[in-house]
PDB file of C-alpha atoms in Angstrom:
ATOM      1  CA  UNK A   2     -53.628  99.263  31.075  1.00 45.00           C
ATOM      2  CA  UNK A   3     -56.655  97.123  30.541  1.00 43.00           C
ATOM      3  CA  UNK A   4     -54.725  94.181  32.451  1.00 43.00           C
ATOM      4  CA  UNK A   5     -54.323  95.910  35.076  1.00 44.00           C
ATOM      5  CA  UNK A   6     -57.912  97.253  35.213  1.00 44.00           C
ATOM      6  CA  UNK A   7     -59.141  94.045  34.917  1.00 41.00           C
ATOM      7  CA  UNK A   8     -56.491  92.673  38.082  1.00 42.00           C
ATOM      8  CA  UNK A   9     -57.669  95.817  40.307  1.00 38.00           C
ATOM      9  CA  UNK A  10     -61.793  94.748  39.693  1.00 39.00           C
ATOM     10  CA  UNK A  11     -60.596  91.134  40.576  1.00 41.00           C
ATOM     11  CA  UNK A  12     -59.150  92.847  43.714  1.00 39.00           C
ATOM     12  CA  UNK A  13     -62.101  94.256  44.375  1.00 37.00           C
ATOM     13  CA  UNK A  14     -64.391  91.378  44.036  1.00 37.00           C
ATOM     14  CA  UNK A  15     -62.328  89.448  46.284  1.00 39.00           C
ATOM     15  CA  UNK A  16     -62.706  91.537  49.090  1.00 40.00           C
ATOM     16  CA  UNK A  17     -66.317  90.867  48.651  1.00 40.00           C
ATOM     17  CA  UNK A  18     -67.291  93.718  46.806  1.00 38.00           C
ATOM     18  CA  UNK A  19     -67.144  96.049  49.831  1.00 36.00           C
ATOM     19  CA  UNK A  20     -65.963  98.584  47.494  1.00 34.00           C
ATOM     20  CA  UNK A  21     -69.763  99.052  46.311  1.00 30.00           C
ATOM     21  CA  UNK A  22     -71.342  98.562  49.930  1.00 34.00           C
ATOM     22  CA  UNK A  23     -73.421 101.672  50.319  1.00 31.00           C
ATOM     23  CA  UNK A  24     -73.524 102.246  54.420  1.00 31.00           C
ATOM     24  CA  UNK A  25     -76.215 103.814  55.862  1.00 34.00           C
ATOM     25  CA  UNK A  26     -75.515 105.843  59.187  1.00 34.00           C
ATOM     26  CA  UNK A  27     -77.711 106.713  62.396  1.00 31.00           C
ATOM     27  CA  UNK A  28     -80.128 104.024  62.285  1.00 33.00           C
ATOM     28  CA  UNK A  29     -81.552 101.746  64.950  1.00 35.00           C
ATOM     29  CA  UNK A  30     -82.871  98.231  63.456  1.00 38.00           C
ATOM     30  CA  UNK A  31     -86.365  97.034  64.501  1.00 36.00           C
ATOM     31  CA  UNK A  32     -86.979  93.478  65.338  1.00 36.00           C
ATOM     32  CA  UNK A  33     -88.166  92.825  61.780  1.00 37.00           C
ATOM     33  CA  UNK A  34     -85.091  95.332  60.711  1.00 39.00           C
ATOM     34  CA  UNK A  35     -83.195  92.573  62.589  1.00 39.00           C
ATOM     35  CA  UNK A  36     -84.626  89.295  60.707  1.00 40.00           C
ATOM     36  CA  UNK A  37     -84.499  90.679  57.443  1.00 42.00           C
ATOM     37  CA  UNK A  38     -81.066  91.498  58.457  1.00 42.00           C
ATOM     38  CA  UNK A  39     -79.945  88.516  58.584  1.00 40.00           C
ATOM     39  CA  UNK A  40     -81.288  86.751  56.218  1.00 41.00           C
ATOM     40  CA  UNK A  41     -79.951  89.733  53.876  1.00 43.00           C
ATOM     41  CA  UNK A  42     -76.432  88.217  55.349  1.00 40.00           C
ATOM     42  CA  UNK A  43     -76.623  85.367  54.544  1.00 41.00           C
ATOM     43  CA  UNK A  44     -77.877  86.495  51.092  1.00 42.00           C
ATOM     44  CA  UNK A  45     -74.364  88.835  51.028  1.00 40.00           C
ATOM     45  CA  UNK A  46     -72.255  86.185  52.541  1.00 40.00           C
ATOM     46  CA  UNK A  47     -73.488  84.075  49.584  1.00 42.00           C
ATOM     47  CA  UNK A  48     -72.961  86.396  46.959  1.00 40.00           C
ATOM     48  CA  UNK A  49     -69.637  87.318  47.968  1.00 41.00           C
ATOM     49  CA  UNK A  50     -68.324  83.745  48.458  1.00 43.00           C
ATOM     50  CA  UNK A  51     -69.755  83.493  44.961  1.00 38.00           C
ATOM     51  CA  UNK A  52     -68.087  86.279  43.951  1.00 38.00           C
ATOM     52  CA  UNK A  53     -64.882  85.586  45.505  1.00 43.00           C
ATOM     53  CA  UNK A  54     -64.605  82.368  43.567  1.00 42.00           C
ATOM     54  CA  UNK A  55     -65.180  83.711  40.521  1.00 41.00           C
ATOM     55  CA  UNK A  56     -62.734  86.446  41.097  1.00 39.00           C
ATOM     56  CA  UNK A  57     -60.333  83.760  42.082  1.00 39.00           C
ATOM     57  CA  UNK A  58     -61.029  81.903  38.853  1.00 37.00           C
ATOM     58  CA  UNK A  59     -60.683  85.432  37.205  1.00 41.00           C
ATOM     59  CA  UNK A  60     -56.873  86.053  38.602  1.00 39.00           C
ATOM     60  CA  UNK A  61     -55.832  82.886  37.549  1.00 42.00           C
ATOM     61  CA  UNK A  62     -56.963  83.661  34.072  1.00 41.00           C
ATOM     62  CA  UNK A  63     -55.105  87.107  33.955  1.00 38.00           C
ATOM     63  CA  UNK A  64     -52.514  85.631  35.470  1.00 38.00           C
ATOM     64  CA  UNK A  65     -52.520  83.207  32.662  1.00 42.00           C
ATOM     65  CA  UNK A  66     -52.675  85.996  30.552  1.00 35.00           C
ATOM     66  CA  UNK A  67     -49.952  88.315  31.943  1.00 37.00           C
ATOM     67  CA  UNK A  68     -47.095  85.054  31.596  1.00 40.00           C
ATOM     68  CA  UNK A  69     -48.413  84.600  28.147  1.00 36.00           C
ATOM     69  CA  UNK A  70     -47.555  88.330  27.597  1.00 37.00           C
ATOM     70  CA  UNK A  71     -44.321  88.117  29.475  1.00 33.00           C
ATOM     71  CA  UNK A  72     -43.227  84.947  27.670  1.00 37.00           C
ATOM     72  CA  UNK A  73     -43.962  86.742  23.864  1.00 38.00           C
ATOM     73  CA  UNK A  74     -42.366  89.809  25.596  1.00 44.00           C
ATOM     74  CA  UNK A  75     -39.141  87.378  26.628  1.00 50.00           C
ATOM     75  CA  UNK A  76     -39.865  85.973  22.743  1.00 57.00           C
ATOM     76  CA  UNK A  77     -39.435  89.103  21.069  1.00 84.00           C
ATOM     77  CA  UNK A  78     -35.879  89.751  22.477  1.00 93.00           C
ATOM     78  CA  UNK A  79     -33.402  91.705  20.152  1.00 95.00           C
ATOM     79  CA  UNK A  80     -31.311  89.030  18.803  1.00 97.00           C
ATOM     80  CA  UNK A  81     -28.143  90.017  16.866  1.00 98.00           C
ATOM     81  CA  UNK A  82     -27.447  87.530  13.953  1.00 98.00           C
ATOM     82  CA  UNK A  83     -25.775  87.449   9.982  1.00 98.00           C
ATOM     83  CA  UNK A  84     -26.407  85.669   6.745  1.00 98.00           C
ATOM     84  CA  UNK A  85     -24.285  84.758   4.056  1.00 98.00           C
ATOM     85  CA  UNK A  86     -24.416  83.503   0.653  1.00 98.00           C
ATOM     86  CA  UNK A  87     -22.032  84.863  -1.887  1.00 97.00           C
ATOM     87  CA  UNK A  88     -21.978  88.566  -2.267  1.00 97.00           C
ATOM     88  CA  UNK A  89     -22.989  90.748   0.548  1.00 98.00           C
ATOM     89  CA  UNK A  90     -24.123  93.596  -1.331  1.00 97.00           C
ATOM     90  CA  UNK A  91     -27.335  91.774  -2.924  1.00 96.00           C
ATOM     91  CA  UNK A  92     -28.500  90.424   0.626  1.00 98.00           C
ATOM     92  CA  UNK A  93     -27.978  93.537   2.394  1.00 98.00           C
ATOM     93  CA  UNK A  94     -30.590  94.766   0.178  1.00 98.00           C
ATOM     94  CA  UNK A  95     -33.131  91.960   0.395  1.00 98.00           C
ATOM     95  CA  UNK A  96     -32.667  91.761   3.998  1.00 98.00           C
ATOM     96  CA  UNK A  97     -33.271  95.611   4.364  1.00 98.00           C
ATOM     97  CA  UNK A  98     -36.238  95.499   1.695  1.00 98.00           C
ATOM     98  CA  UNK A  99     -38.109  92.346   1.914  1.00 98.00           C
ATOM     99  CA  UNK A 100     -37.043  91.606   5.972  1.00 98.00           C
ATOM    100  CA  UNK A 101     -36.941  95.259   7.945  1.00 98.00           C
ATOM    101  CA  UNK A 102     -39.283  96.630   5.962  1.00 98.00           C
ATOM    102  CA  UNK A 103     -41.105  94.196   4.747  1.00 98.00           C
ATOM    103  CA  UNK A 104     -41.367  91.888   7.605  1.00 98.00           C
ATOM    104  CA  UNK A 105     -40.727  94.537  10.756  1.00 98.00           C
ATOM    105  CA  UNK A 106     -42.016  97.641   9.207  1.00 98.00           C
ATOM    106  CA  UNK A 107     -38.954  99.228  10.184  1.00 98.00           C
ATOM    107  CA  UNK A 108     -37.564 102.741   8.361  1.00 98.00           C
ATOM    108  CA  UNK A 109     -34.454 104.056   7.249  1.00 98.00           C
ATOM    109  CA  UNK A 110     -33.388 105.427  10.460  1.00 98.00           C
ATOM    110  CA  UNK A 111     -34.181 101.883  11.938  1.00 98.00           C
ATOM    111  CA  UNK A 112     -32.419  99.326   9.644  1.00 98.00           C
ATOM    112  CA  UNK A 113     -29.751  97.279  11.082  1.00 98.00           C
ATOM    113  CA  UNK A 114     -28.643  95.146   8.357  1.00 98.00           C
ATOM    114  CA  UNK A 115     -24.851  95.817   7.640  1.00 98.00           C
ATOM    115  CA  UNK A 116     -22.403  94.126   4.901  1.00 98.00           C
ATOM    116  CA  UNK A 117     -19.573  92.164   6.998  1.00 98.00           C
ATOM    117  CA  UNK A 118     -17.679  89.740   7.512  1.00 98.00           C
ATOM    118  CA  UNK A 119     -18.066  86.410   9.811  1.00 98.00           C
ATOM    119  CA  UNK A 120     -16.793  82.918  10.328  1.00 98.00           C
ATOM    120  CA  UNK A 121     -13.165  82.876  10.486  1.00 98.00           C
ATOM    121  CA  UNK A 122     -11.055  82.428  13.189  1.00 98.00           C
ATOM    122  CA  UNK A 123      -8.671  85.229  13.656  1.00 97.00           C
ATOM    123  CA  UNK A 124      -8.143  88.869  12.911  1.00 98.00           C
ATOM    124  CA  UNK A 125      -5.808  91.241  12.446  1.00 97.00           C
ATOM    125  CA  UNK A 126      -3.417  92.688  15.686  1.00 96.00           C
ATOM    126  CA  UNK A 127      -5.555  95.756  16.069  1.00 96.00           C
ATOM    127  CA  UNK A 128      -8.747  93.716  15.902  1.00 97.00           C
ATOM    128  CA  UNK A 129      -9.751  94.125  12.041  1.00 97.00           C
ATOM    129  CA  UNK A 130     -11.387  92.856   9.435  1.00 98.00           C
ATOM    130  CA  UNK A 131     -11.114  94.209   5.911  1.00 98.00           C
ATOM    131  CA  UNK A 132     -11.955  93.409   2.315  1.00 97.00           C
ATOM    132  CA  UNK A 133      -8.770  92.830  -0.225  1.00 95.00           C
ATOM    133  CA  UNK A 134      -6.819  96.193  -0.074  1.00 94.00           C
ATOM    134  CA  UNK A 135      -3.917  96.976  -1.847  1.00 92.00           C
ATOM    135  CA  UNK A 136      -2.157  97.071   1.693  1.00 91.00           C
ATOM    136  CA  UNK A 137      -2.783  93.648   2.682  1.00 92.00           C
ATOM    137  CA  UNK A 138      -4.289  94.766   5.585  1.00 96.00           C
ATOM    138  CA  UNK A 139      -6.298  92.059   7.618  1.00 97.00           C
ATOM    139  CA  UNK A 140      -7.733  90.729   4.580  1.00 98.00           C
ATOM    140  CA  UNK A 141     -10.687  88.959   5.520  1.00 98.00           C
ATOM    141  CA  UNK A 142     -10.171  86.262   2.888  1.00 97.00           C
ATOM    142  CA  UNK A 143      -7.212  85.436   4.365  1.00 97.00           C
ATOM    143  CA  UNK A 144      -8.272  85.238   7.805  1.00 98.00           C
ATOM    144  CA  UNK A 145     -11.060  83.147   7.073  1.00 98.00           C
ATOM    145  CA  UNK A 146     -13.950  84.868   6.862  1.00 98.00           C
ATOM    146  CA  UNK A 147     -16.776  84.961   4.292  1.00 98.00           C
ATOM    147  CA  UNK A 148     -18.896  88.172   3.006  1.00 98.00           C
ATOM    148  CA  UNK A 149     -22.603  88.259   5.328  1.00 98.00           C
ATOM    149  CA  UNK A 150     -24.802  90.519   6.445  1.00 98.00           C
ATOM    150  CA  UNK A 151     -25.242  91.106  10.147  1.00 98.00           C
ATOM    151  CA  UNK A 152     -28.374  92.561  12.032  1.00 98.00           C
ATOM    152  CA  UNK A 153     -30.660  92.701  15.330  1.00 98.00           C
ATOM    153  CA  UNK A 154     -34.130  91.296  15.124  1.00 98.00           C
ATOM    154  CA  UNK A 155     -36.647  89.906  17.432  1.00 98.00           C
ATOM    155  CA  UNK A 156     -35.891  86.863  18.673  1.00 97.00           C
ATOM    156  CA  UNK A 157     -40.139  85.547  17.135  1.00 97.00           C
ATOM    157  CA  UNK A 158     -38.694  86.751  14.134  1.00 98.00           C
ATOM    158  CA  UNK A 159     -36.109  84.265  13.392  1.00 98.00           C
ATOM    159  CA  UNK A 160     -37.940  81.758  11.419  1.00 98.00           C
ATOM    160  CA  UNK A 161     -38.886  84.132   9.007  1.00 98.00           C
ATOM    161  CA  UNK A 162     -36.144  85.506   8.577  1.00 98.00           C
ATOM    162  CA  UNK A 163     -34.694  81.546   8.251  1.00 98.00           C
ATOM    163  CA  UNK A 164     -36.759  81.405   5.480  1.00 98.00           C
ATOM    164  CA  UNK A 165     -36.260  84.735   3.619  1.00 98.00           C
ATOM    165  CA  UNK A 166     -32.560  83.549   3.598  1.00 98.00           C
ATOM    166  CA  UNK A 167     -33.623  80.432   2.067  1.00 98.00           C
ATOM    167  CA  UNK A 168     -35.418  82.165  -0.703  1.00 98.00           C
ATOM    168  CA  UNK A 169     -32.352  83.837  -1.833  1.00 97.00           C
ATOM    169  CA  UNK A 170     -30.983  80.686  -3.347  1.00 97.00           C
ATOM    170  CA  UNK A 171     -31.242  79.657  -7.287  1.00 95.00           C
ATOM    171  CA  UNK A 172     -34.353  77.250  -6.926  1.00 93.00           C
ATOM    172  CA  UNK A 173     -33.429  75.243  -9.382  1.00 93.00           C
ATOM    173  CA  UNK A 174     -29.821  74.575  -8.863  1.00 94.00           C
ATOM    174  CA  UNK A 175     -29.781  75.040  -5.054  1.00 94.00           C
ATOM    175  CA  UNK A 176     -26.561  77.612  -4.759  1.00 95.00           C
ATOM    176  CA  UNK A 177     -26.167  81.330  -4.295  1.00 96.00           C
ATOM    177  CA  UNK A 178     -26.936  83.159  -7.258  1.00 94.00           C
ATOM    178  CA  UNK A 179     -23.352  84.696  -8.063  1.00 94.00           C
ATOM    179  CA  UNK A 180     -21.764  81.315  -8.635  1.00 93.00           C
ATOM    180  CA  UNK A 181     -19.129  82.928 -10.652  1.00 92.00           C
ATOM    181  CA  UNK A 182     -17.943  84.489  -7.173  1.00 93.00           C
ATOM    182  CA  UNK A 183     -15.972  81.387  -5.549  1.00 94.00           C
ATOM    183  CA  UNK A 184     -14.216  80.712  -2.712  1.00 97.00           C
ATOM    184  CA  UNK A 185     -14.504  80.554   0.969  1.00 98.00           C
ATOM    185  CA  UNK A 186     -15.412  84.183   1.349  1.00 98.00           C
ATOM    186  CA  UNK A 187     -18.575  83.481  -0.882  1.00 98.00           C
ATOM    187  CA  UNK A 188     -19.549  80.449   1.318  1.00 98.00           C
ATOM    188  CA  UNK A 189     -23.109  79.647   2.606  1.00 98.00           C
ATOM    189  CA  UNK A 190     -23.109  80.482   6.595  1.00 98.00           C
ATOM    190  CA  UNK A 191     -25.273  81.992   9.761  1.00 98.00           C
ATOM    191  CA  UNK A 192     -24.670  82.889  12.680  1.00 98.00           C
ATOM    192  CA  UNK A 193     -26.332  83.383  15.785  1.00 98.00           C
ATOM    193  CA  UNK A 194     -25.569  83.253  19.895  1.00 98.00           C
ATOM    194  CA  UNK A 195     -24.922  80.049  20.588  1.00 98.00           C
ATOM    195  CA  UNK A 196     -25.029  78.681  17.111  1.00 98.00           C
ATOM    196  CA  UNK A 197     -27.304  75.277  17.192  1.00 98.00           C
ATOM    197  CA  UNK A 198     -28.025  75.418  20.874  1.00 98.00           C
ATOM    198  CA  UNK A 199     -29.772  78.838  20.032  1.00 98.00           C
ATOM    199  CA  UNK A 200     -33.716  78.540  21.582  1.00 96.00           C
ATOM    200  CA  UNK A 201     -34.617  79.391  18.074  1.00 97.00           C
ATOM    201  CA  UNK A 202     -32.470  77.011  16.151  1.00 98.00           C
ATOM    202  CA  UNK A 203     -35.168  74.738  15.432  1.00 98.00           C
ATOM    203  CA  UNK A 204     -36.900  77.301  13.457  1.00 98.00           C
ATOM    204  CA  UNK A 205     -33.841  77.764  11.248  1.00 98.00           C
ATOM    205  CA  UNK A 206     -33.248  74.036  10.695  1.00 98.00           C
ATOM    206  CA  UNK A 207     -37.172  73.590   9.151  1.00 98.00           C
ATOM    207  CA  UNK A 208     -37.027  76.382   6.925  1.00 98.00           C
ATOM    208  CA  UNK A 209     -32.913  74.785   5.449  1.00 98.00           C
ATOM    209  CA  UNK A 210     -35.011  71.470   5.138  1.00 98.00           C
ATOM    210  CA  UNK A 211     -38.248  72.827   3.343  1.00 97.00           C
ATOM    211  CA  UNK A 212     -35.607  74.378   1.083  1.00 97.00           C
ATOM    212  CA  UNK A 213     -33.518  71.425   1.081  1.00 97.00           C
ATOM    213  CA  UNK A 214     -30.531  72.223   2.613  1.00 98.00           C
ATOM    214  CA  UNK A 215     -28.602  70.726   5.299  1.00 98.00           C
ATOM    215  CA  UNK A 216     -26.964  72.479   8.309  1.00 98.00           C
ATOM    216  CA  UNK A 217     -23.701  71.982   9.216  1.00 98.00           C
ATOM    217  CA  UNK A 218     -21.612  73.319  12.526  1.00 98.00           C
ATOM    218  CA  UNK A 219     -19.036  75.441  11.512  1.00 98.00           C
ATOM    219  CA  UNK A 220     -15.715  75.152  13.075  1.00 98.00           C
ATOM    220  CA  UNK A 221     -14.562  78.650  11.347  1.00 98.00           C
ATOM    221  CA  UNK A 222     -12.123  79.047   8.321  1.00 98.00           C
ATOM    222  CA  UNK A 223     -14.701  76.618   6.397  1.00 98.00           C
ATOM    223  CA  UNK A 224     -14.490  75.714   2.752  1.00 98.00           C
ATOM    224  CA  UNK A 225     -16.824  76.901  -0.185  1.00 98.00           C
ATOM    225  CA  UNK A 226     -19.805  75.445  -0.149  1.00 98.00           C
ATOM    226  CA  UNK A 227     -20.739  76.012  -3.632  1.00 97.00           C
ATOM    227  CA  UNK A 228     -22.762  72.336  -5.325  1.00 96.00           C
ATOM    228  CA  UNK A 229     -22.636  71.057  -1.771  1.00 97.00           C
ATOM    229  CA  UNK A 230     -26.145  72.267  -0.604  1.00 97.00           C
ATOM    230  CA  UNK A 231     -25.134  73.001   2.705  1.00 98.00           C
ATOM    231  CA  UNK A 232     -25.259  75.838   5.125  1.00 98.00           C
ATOM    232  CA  UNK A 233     -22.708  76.185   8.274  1.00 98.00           C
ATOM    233  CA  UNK A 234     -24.044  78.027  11.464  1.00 98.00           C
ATOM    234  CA  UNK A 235     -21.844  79.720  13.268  1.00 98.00           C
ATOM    235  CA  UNK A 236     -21.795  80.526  17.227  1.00 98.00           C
ATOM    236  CA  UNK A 237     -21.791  84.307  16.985  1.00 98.00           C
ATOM    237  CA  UNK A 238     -20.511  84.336  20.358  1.00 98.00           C
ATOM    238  CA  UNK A 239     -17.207  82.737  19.250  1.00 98.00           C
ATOM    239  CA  UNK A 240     -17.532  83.387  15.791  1.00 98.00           C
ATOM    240  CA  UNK A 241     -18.604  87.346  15.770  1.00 98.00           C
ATOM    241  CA  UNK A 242     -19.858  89.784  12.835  1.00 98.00           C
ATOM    242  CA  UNK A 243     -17.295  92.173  11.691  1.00 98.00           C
ATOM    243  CA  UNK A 244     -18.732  95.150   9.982  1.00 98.00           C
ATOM    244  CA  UNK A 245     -17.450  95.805   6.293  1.00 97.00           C
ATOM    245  CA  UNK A 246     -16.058  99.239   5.388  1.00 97.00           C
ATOM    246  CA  UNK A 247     -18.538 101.919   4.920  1.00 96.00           C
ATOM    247  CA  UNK A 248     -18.246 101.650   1.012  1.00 96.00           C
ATOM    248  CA  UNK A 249     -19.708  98.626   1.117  1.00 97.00           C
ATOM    249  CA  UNK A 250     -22.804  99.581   2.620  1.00 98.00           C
ATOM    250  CA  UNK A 251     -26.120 100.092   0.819  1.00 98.00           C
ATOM    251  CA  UNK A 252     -23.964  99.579  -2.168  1.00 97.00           C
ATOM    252  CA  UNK A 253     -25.755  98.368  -5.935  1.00 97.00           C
ATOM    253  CA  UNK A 254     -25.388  94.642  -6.597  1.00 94.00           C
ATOM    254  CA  UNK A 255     -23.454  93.951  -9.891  1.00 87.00           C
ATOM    255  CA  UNK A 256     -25.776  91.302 -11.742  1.00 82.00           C
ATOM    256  CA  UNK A 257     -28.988  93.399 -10.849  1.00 88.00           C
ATOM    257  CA  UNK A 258     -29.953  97.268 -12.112  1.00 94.00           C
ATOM    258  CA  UNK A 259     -29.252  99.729  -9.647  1.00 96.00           C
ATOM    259  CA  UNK A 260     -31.281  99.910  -6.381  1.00 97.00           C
ATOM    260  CA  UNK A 261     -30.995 104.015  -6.742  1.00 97.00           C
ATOM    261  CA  UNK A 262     -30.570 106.390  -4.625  1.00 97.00           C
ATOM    262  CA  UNK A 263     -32.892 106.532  -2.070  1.00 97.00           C
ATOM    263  CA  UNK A 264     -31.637 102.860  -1.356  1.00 98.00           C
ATOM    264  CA  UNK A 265     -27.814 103.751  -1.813  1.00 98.00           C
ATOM    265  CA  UNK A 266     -28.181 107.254   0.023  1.00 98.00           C
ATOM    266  CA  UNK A 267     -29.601 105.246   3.618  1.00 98.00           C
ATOM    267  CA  UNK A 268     -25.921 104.661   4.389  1.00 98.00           C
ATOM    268  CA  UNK A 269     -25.947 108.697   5.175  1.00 97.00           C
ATOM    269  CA  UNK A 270     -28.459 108.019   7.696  1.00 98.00           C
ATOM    270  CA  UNK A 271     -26.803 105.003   9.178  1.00 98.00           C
ATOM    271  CA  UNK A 272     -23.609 107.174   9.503  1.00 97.00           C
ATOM    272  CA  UNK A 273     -25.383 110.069  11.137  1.00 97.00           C
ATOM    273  CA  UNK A 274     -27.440 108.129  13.239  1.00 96.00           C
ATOM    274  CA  UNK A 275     -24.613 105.993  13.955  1.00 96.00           C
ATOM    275  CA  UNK A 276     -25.888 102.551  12.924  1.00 97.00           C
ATOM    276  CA  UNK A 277     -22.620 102.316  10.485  1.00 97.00           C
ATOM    277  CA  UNK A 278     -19.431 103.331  11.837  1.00 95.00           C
ATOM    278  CA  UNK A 279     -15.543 103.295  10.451  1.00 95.00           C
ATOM    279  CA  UNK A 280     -13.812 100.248  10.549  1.00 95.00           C
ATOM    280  CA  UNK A 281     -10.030 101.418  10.874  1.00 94.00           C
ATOM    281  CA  UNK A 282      -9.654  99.472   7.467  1.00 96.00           C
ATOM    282  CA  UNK A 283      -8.481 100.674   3.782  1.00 90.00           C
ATOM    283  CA  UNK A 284     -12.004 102.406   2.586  1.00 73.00           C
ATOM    284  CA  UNK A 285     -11.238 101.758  -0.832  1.00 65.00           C
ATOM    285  CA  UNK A 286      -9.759  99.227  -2.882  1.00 48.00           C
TER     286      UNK A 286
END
């Protein structure tokens, strides 16, 4: 509103502030009426050139500003994109504490972090993706997938969300922090649209090198990356986020004491509000 205030004065001034002329009616000028006349317009025309180059200067300014608002408004696109390094259930929970809340000051019925699956390249004939089951069915292991956590964000957001990621990692040895989990499903990976063409890549790559880690392109079914300090990044465009069953979601980690209720009870709200829906897979195991 104040832009556009501003834009409609600049309007104004360039029409040389006839806006504020105050006209007076049914008068006959003298000769004096007549000099002083004119040189009171010439004194006008002055002033308004004056003030018609100022208001010129003026709209290029706003102008300035209202592509520099545009361009953080283009920024701040909702960008869907998923993490992974070993078990899903304990970043779910740091991405919903320390990055929605923490970060966006989002609430429970606002979270948009879901356990998943991602990186492999095929699934099942009806289009699933589901954790071991006693069925066999679609088992994401076997497809090639590995356990992340999928979500929407703003697009400015990315970098620190890069390096929340980062600071999930075991400082001191560099891997995830279940390293008794292993295998390709426990692999380090993210994904986003268009993978390392992504606008925002950049910002990913310098928070993997301040935490000394290097990227790697991942062609889908990739290895364990356990002692190997590397991270594969995914093009969620080809490579897409599956969401886990609903068990899994908002779901205590096993190394850490329980998050409690309130955490473990949002998956109720994500149900009703339909953030988290059924996946057609085994919901147990």
């Amino acid at each position: 509103m104040k832009l556009a205030g501003l834009i409609l004065l600049c309007c104004l001034l360039m029409q040389g502030g006839h806006g504020y002329n105050i006209i007076r009616k049914n008068t006959v000028p003298t000769t004096k009426d007549t000099a002083s006349s004119e040189k009171d317009t010439a004194s006008a025309t002055s002033r308004r050139n004056l003030l018609r180059s100022a208001a010129a200067l003026s709209a290029g300014a706003l102008l300035g500003i209202a592509n520099a608002e545009i361009a953080v408004a283009d920024d701040d696109v909702d960008t869907p994109l998923y993490f992974g390094v070993g078990c899903f259930w304990h970043i779910q929970h740091e991405f919903v504490v320390q990055g929605e809340k923490g970060i966006l000051g989002r609430g429970p019925h606002q979270f948009t972090s879901a356990a998943g699956y991602a990186g492999g390249k095929s699934t099942d004939k009806e289009g699933r993706v589901c954790y071991h089951n006693f069925s066999g069915v679609a088992d994401y292991g076997k497809l090639g997938h590995g356990e992340v956590v999928g979500m929407n964000i703003p697009q400015s957001k990315i970098g620190d969300f890069s390096e929340l990621y980062f600071s999930l990692y075991n400082p001191k040895t560099k891997d995830r922090v279940d390293p008794m989990d292993r295998g390709a499903e426990y692999r380090s990976l993210i994904g986003l649209p268009g993978g390392m063409k992504h606008t925002s890549y950049p910002l990913v790559e310098s928070a993997a090198e301040k935490a000394g880690f290097k990227l790697v392109e991942g062609k889908g079914n990739d290895p364990d990356t356990l002692g190997k300090q590397i991270v594969y990044v995914y093009d969620s465009t080809k490579f897409p986020f599956y969401q886990g069953e609903v068990y899994h979601q908002y779901h205590n980690d096993f190394q850490s004491p329980a998050y409690g209720k309130e955490y473990n009870n949002l998956v109720e709200v994500a149900l009703e509000d339909g953030r988290i829906k059924g996946t057609g897979c085994p919901d147990r195991w």
